[in-house]
Short mmCIF file of C-alpha atoms in Angstrom, two decimals:
data_model
loop_
_atom_site.label_atom_id
_atom_site.label_comp_id
_atom_site.label_asym_id
_atom_site.label_seq_id
_atom_site.Cartn_x
_atom_site.Cartn_y
_atom_site.Cartn_z
CA UNK A 20 102.46 -7.03 30.70
CA UNK A 21 99.70 -4.62 29.79
CA UNK A 22 96.28 -5.89 30.83
CA UNK A 23 95.08 -5.14 27.30
CA UNK A 24 97.49 -7.72 25.90
CA UNK A 25 96.94 -10.39 28.51
CA UNK A 26 94.83 -13.47 27.65
CA UNK A 27 91.09 -13.55 28.27
CA UNK A 28 88.75 -16.52 28.57
CA UNK A 29 85.12 -16.35 27.39
CA UNK A 30 83.59 -19.59 28.59
CA UNK A 31 85.94 -22.17 27.09
CA UNK A 32 87.19 -19.82 24.37
CA UNK A 33 90.73 -18.49 24.84
CA UNK A 34 91.60 -15.05 23.43
CA UNK A 35 95.22 -13.97 23.04
CA UNK A 36 94.41 -10.38 24.06
CA UNK A 37 91.50 -8.19 25.12
CA UNK A 38 90.92 -6.22 21.92
CA UNK A 39 87.60 -7.15 20.31
CA UNK A 40 86.57 -6.02 16.83
CA UNK A 41 82.96 -4.97 17.28
CA UNK A 42 80.25 -5.78 14.72
CA UNK A 43 80.05 -3.26 11.89
CA UNK A 44 77.20 -3.33 9.38
CA UNK A 45 78.56 -3.25 5.83
CA UNK A 46 75.29 -3.05 3.85
CA UNK A 47 76.93 -5.18 1.17
CA UNK A 48 75.06 -8.50 1.22
CA UNK A 49 72.81 -9.74 -1.58
CA UNK A 50 69.58 -11.33 -0.37
CA UNK A 51 71.28 -11.85 2.97
CA UNK A 52 74.25 -13.59 1.37
CA UNK A 53 77.85 -12.58 2.05
CA UNK A 54 79.74 -11.21 -0.96
CA UNK A 55 83.35 -10.67 -1.97
CA UNK A 56 83.22 -7.43 0.01
CA UNK A 57 82.82 -9.43 3.21
CA UNK A 58 85.84 -11.54 2.30
CA UNK A 59 87.94 -8.42 1.75
CA UNK A 60 86.66 -6.50 4.78
CA UNK A 61 86.65 -9.35 7.29
CA UNK A 62 89.92 -10.65 5.89
CA UNK A 63 91.54 -7.30 6.67
CA UNK A 64 90.12 -7.28 10.19
CA UNK A 65 91.28 -10.87 10.76
CA UNK A 66 94.90 -9.86 10.09
CA UNK A 67 94.83 -7.02 12.63
CA UNK A 68 96.16 -8.84 15.70
CA UNK A 69 92.98 -8.35 17.73
CA UNK A 70 91.83 -11.01 20.17
CA UNK A 71 88.50 -11.69 18.45
CA UNK A 72 86.48 -10.54 15.46
CA UNK A 73 82.67 -10.30 15.72
CA UNK A 74 80.84 -10.38 12.41
CA UNK A 75 78.25 -7.70 11.73
CA UNK A 76 74.64 -7.90 12.90
CA UNK A 77 73.35 -10.96 11.06
CA UNK A 78 69.62 -11.35 10.67
CA UNK A 79 67.93 -14.57 11.77
CA UNK A 80 64.98 -13.87 9.46
CA UNK A 81 64.66 -11.86 6.23
CA UNK A 82 62.36 -9.32 7.93
CA UNK A 83 64.98 -8.89 10.65
CA UNK A 84 67.49 -7.13 8.45
CA UNK A 85 68.13 -3.46 9.16
CA UNK A 86 68.41 -2.83 5.43
CA UNK A 87 67.79 -4.90 2.33
CA UNK A 88 71.58 -5.24 2.00
CA UNK A 89 72.24 -6.71 5.44
CA UNK A 90 73.87 -10.04 6.14
CA UNK A 91 71.66 -12.98 7.07
CA UNK A 92 71.95 -16.55 8.28
CA UNK A 93 68.46 -17.99 7.89
CA UNK A 94 68.73 -20.65 5.16
CA UNK A 95 71.13 -22.87 3.22
CA UNK A 96 71.98 -20.13 0.70
CA UNK A 97 73.01 -17.58 3.33
CA UNK A 98 74.95 -20.27 5.19
CA UNK A 99 76.80 -21.39 2.06
CA UNK A 100 77.76 -17.83 1.12
CA UNK A 101 79.15 -17.11 4.56
CA UNK A 102 80.94 -20.47 4.57
CA UNK A 103 82.82 -19.45 1.42
CA UNK A 104 83.95 -16.19 3.03
CA UNK A 105 85.01 -17.82 6.28
CA UNK A 106 86.98 -20.56 4.55
CA UNK A 107 88.94 -17.94 2.61
CA UNK A 108 89.78 -16.06 5.80
CA UNK A 109 90.69 -19.21 7.73
CA UNK A 110 93.46 -19.97 5.21
CA UNK A 111 95.41 -17.02 6.56
CA UNK A 112 94.10 -16.26 10.06
CA UNK A 113 93.29 -18.31 13.14
CA UNK A 114 91.80 -15.35 14.99
CA UNK A 115 88.68 -16.41 16.95
CA UNK A 116 85.55 -15.23 15.17
CA UNK A 117 82.08 -14.64 16.56
CA UNK A 118 78.79 -13.72 14.94
CA UNK A 119 76.20 -11.27 16.21
CA UNK A 120 72.73 -12.74 15.69
CA UNK A 121 70.03 -10.12 15.42
CA UNK A 122 66.55 -9.01 14.45
CA UNK A 123 65.96 -5.31 13.80
CA UNK A 124 62.24 -5.27 14.66
CA UNK A 125 60.70 -1.86 14.04
CA UNK A 126 64.08 -0.47 12.87
CA UNK A 127 64.15 -2.84 9.89
CA UNK A 128 63.32 -2.11 6.23
CA UNK A 129 65.64 0.86 5.73
CA UNK A 130 67.94 2.20 3.06
CA UNK A 131 71.69 1.80 3.26
CA UNK A 132 73.24 4.42 5.51
CA UNK A 133 74.98 6.13 2.58
CA UNK A 134 71.58 6.36 0.90
CA UNK A 135 70.24 8.24 3.92
CA UNK A 136 69.23 5.24 6.01
CA UNK A 137 65.55 6.22 6.09
CA UNK A 138 62.68 3.79 6.50
CA UNK A 139 61.28 2.10 3.39
CA UNK A 140 57.51 1.59 3.43
CA UNK A 141 56.20 -1.96 3.04
CA UNK A 142 54.79 -1.25 -0.44
CA UNK A 143 58.00 0.33 -1.75
CA UNK A 144 60.86 -1.43 -3.54
CA UNK A 145 63.18 -3.15 -1.03
CA UNK A 146 60.69 -2.58 1.80
CA UNK A 147 58.64 -4.93 3.95
CA UNK A 148 56.25 -4.97 6.90
CA UNK A 149 58.18 -4.62 10.15
CA UNK A 150 57.32 -6.23 13.47
CA UNK A 151 57.75 -5.07 17.06
CA UNK A 152 56.50 -5.72 20.60
CA UNK A 153 53.84 -3.04 20.06
CA UNK A 154 52.49 -1.16 17.06
CA UNK A 155 54.68 1.90 17.64
CA UNK A 156 56.97 3.30 14.94
CA UNK A 157 60.54 4.34 15.70
CA UNK A 158 60.02 7.67 13.92
CA UNK A 159 56.77 9.60 13.52
CA UNK A 160 55.40 9.59 10.01
CA UNK A 161 56.73 6.14 9.12
CA UNK A 162 54.78 2.92 8.65
CA UNK A 163 53.66 1.27 11.87
CA UNK A 164 55.15 -2.11 12.75
CA UNK A 165 52.73 -4.90 13.51
CA UNK A 166 52.59 -6.08 17.12
CA UNK A 167 53.98 -9.60 17.27
CA UNK A 168 51.63 -12.49 17.95
CA UNK A 169 52.57 -15.36 20.26
CA UNK A 170 53.11 -17.54 17.18
CA UNK A 171 55.49 -14.97 15.71
CA UNK A 172 57.41 -14.82 18.99
CA UNK A 173 57.74 -18.62 18.98
CA UNK A 174 58.94 -18.49 15.37
CA UNK A 175 61.49 -15.82 16.30
CA UNK A 176 62.96 -17.98 19.07
CA UNK A 177 63.21 -20.93 16.68
CA UNK A 178 64.89 -18.68 14.11
CA UNK A 179 67.56 -17.64 16.61
CA UNK A 180 68.12 -21.31 17.43
CA UNK A 181 68.41 -22.29 13.77
CA UNK A 182 70.88 -19.48 13.04
CA UNK A 183 72.94 -20.44 16.09
CA UNK A 184 73.15 -24.03 14.86
CA UNK A 185 74.24 -22.78 11.43
CA UNK A 186 76.87 -20.57 13.09
CA UNK A 187 78.37 -23.53 14.91
CA UNK A 188 78.28 -25.61 11.74
CA UNK A 189 80.28 -22.84 10.06
CA UNK A 190 83.02 -23.24 12.65
CA UNK A 191 82.50 -19.90 14.36
CA UNK A 192 83.82 -19.68 17.90
CA UNK A 193 81.19 -17.56 19.64
CA UNK A 194 77.72 -16.06 19.34
CA UNK A 195 76.67 -12.62 20.51
CA UNK A 196 72.91 -12.09 20.85
CA UNK A 197 72.08 -8.54 19.80
CA UNK A 198 69.82 -6.98 22.44
CA UNK A 199 71.04 -3.40 22.02
CA UNK A 200 70.72 -0.29 19.85
CA UNK A 201 66.95 -0.27 19.70
CA UNK A 202 66.59 -3.51 17.77
CA UNK A 203 63.91 -6.11 18.47
CA UNK A 204 65.15 -7.73 21.69
CA UNK A 205 65.97 -4.28 23.09
CA UNK A 206 62.47 -3.15 22.06
CA UNK A 207 61.04 -5.87 24.29
CA UNK A 208 63.27 -4.78 27.19
CA UNK A 209 62.38 -1.09 27.19
CA UNK A 210 59.08 0.19 28.60
CA UNK A 211 59.20 2.93 25.97
CA UNK A 212 58.72 0.50 23.10
CA UNK A 213 57.06 -2.41 24.87
CA UNK A 214 53.44 -1.61 25.69
CA UNK A 215 52.27 -5.22 25.84
CA UNK A 216 49.95 -6.31 28.63
CA UNK A 217 50.65 -10.05 28.40
CA UNK A 218 53.54 -12.18 29.68
CA UNK A 219 56.06 -10.35 27.46
CA UNK A 220 55.26 -6.84 28.70
CA UNK A 221 54.60 -4.70 31.73
CA UNK A 222 56.82 -5.72 34.64
CA UNK A 223 60.60 -5.90 34.34
CA UNK A 224 60.42 -9.67 34.71
CA UNK A 225 58.04 -9.90 31.77
CA UNK A 226 60.09 -7.54 29.60
CA UNK A 227 63.20 -9.66 30.23
CA UNK A 228 61.45 -12.88 29.33
CA UNK A 229 61.91 -12.93 25.54
CA UNK A 230 65.64 -12.22 25.63
CA UNK A 231 66.12 -14.84 28.34
CA UNK A 232 64.06 -17.34 26.35
CA UNK A 233 66.22 -16.73 23.28
CA UNK A 234 69.37 -17.10 25.37
CA UNK A 235 68.20 -20.34 26.99
CA UNK A 236 67.09 -21.82 23.67
CA UNK A 237 70.44 -21.11 22.01
CA UNK A 238 72.39 -22.31 25.04
CA UNK A 239 70.52 -25.62 24.88
CA UNK A 240 71.57 -26.42 21.29
CA UNK A 241 75.17 -25.22 20.97
CA UNK A 242 78.15 -27.15 22.28
CA UNK A 243 79.89 -26.03 25.49
CA UNK A 244 83.01 -25.04 23.55
CA UNK A 245 81.10 -22.23 21.83
CA UNK A 246 81.01 -19.00 23.82
CA UNK A 247 77.62 -17.30 24.14
CA UNK A 248 77.21 -13.67 25.14
CA UNK A 249 74.80 -10.77 24.86
CA UNK A 250 75.19 -7.17 23.73
CA UNK A 251 73.00 -4.69 25.59
CA UNK A 252 72.32 -0.99 25.64
CA UNK A 253 72.76 -0.12 29.32
CA UNK A 254 70.48 2.92 29.01
CA UNK A 255 68.05 4.44 26.52
CA UNK A 256 69.19 7.95 27.51
CA UNK A 257 65.49 8.80 27.81
CA UNK A 258 63.59 9.48 31.03
CA UNK A 259 61.38 6.53 31.93
CA UNK A 260 63.16 4.15 29.59
CA UNK A 261 65.56 1.27 29.99
CA UNK A 262 68.37 2.20 32.38
CA UNK A 263 71.42 0.97 34.26
CA UNK A 264 69.44 -0.36 37.22
CA UNK A 265 67.42 -2.62 34.92
CA UNK A 266 70.58 -3.58 33.05
CA UNK A 267 72.12 -4.80 36.29
CA UNK A 268 69.11 -7.05 36.90
CA UNK A 269 69.45 -8.41 33.36
CA UNK A 270 73.20 -8.93 33.72
CA UNK A 271 72.73 -11.00 36.87
CA UNK A 272 69.98 -13.05 35.25
CA UNK A 273 72.23 -13.78 32.27
CA UNK A 274 75.13 -14.71 34.52
CA UNK A 275 72.94 -17.17 36.42
CA UNK A 276 72.05 -18.86 33.10
CA UNK A 277 75.65 -19.40 32.06
CA UNK A 278 76.26 -16.34 29.90
CA UNK A 279 79.94 -16.14 28.93
CA UNK A 280 80.23 -12.36 28.40
CA UNK A 281 78.24 -9.11 28.31
CA UNK A 282 79.04 -6.44 25.73
CA UNK A 283 77.92 -3.04 27.03
CA UNK A 284 76.76 -0.26 24.71
CA UNK A 285 73.99 2.35 25.10
CA UNK A 286 71.17 4.06 23.24
CA UNK A 287 69.51 3.46 19.89
CA UNK A 288 65.94 2.88 21.03
CA UNK A 289 64.41 6.32 20.71
CA UNK A 290 65.02 9.45 18.61
CA UNK A 291 64.42 11.38 21.87
CA UNK A 292 67.69 10.09 23.34
CA UNK A 293 70.05 12.67 24.78
CA UNK A 294 73.52 11.14 24.47
CA UNK A 295 76.55 13.00 25.84
CA UNK A 296 78.78 11.80 23.03
CA UNK A 297 82.49 11.93 23.87
CA UNK A 298 85.43 9.58 23.80
CA UNK A 299 84.91 6.61 26.09
CA UNK A 300 81.52 7.89 27.28
CA UNK A 301 80.03 4.41 27.63
CA UNK A 302 82.86 2.85 29.64
CA UNK A 303 81.38 3.77 33.06
CA UNK A 304 78.34 1.61 32.27
CA UNK A 305 80.57 -1.38 31.60
CA UNK A 306 82.47 -0.62 34.80
CA UNK A 307 79.22 -0.55 36.83
CA UNK A 308 78.09 -3.89 35.39
CA UNK A 309 81.53 -5.45 35.89
CA UNK A 310 81.27 -4.59 39.60
CA UNK A 311 78.10 -6.70 39.89
CA UNK A 312 78.92 -9.84 37.88
CA UNK A 313 81.78 -12.31 37.68
CA UNK A 314 81.73 -12.88 33.93
CA UNK A 315 83.76 -10.86 31.39
CA UNK A 316 82.38 -7.45 30.48
CA UNK A 317 83.31 -5.75 27.21
CA UNK A 318 83.34 -1.96 26.96
CA UNK A 319 82.64 -0.22 23.64
CA UNK A 320 82.04 3.25 22.25
CA UNK A 321 84.48 5.78 20.74
CA UNK A 322 87.46 4.02 22.30
CA UNK A 323 90.76 5.24 20.85
CA UNK A 324 93.19 5.13 23.78
CA UNK A 325 95.31 2.00 24.25
CA UNK A 326 95.58 2.75 27.96
CA UNK A 327 91.81 2.84 28.47
CA UNK A 328 89.79 0.37 30.50
CA UNK A 329 92.69 -0.95 32.53
CA UNK A 330 90.47 -2.54 35.14
CA UNK A 331 87.26 -0.73 34.10
CA UNK A 332 86.29 -3.61 31.83
CA UNK A 333 87.67 -7.00 30.88
CA UNK A 334 88.02 -6.12 27.20
CA UNK A 335 87.49 -3.23 24.82
CA UNK A 336 85.61 -3.39 21.52
CA UNK A 337 86.51 -1.18 18.58
CA UNK A 338 84.51 -0.52 15.41
CA UNK A 339 85.06 2.82 13.65
CA UNK A 340 88.57 2.94 15.09
CA UNK A 341 89.38 -0.31 13.29
CA UNK A 342 87.91 0.93 10.02
CA UNK A 343 90.12 4.00 10.20
CA UNK A 344 93.19 2.13 11.37
CA UNK A 345 92.97 -1.64 10.67
CA UNK A 346 96.33 -2.14 12.41
CA UNK A 347 95.36 -0.33 15.62
CA UNK A 348 96.27 -3.41 17.72
CA UNK A 349 99.81 -3.31 16.28
CA UNK A 350 100.20 0.34 17.22
CA UNK A 351 98.71 -0.22 20.68
CA UNK A 352 101.11 -3.10 21.24
CA UNK A 353 104.04 -0.89 20.25
CA UNK A 354 102.87 1.81 22.67
CA UNK A 355 102.45 -0.64 25.55
CA UNK A 356 105.52 -2.78 24.87
CA UNK A 357 103.52 -5.85 23.89
CA UNK A 358 103.33 -8.09 20.82
CA UNK A 359 100.55 -9.41 18.58
CA UNK A 360 100.37 -12.05 15.87
CA UNK A 361 100.60 -11.07 12.24
CA UNK A 362 100.93 -13.02 9.00
CA UNK A 363 104.54 -13.71 7.99
CA UNK A 364 104.07 -11.58 4.88
CA UNK A 365 103.88 -8.52 7.18
CA UNK A 366 106.72 -9.26 9.60
CA UNK A 367 109.08 -6.72 8.00
CA UNK A 368 106.51 -3.91 7.99
CA UNK A 369 107.61 -1.92 11.05
CA UNK A 370 109.27 1.44 10.36
CA UNK A 371 113.06 1.61 10.68
CA UNK A 372 114.19 2.16 14.24
CA UNK A 373 110.98 0.92 15.88
CA UNK A 374 110.98 -2.41 17.68
CA UNK A 375 108.38 -4.51 15.88
CA UNK A 376 105.30 -5.31 17.96
CA UNK A 377 104.26 -8.13 15.59
CA UNK A 378 105.39 -11.73 15.70
#
């Protein structure tokens, strides 16, 4: 059997195969609340035969949304809206589903990506005051974020905890803490964006402390059956920034705390990044981290080849690939001589003369 289609365990959560649908922002929520678009989009992904679906970056506070149209899970209204979507999907799919809990920090308050994605000033329509470890903007010429106070940091940790409890109440199977792509927890990790001189800044130990505090706080309130992992950017791709060596220290610290998986991406913190974009360019970072920890490591980033990551990572995550080809797992299974689950309505879908990979 292909490794890609062998089972994988994340904590106590059993996945049928090692294809993960990565979080993909849809910019289609209303006041943080899921809409019919989420039912359609996530419903399609949940019928794909992948091993697990991770919902898009979901803000733990209103000011943590990347854009005004981002999904949230911070109150009863956002929870109820997402509950409606998930119940519709669960009627037809038993695919494990996770949620990525996030706060965008200084990269919040933006337009939708098809509207240009630029920052919206606090005094403009759909804009708000952003927060960050330090009062440094992501892009020159945009409004400065306010440096977070200790009280705001405490409130942030409590917000992550509250959203995690809501996620478990919704029946989700796993939580991924978003500490990548230049968003708030990544901003605390990187010396480029974290200029604090107190216990949350300076040394590597101090820069790790907020993410580890969030992890510990969530771990303490969710049940053992719920998998808990972290997505990181393994490097900023900027000299003097966050890098693989620091990521290895973080990965070991997370493992020691009972982390169930690490999802390895790169970049997003600085417009000065120099990324050698190519197919599978991030996989070596996942491979390096996998060599140092004994928990599952997920590789992500322009992955299109079904034969990739055989041994380089424990699972592969796909985003744009799944948008372009929502049945990519079916086609990969056909290529590798494996099978995946599909709804009975689709069992006769394979072209004539091709052995069906779906069961």
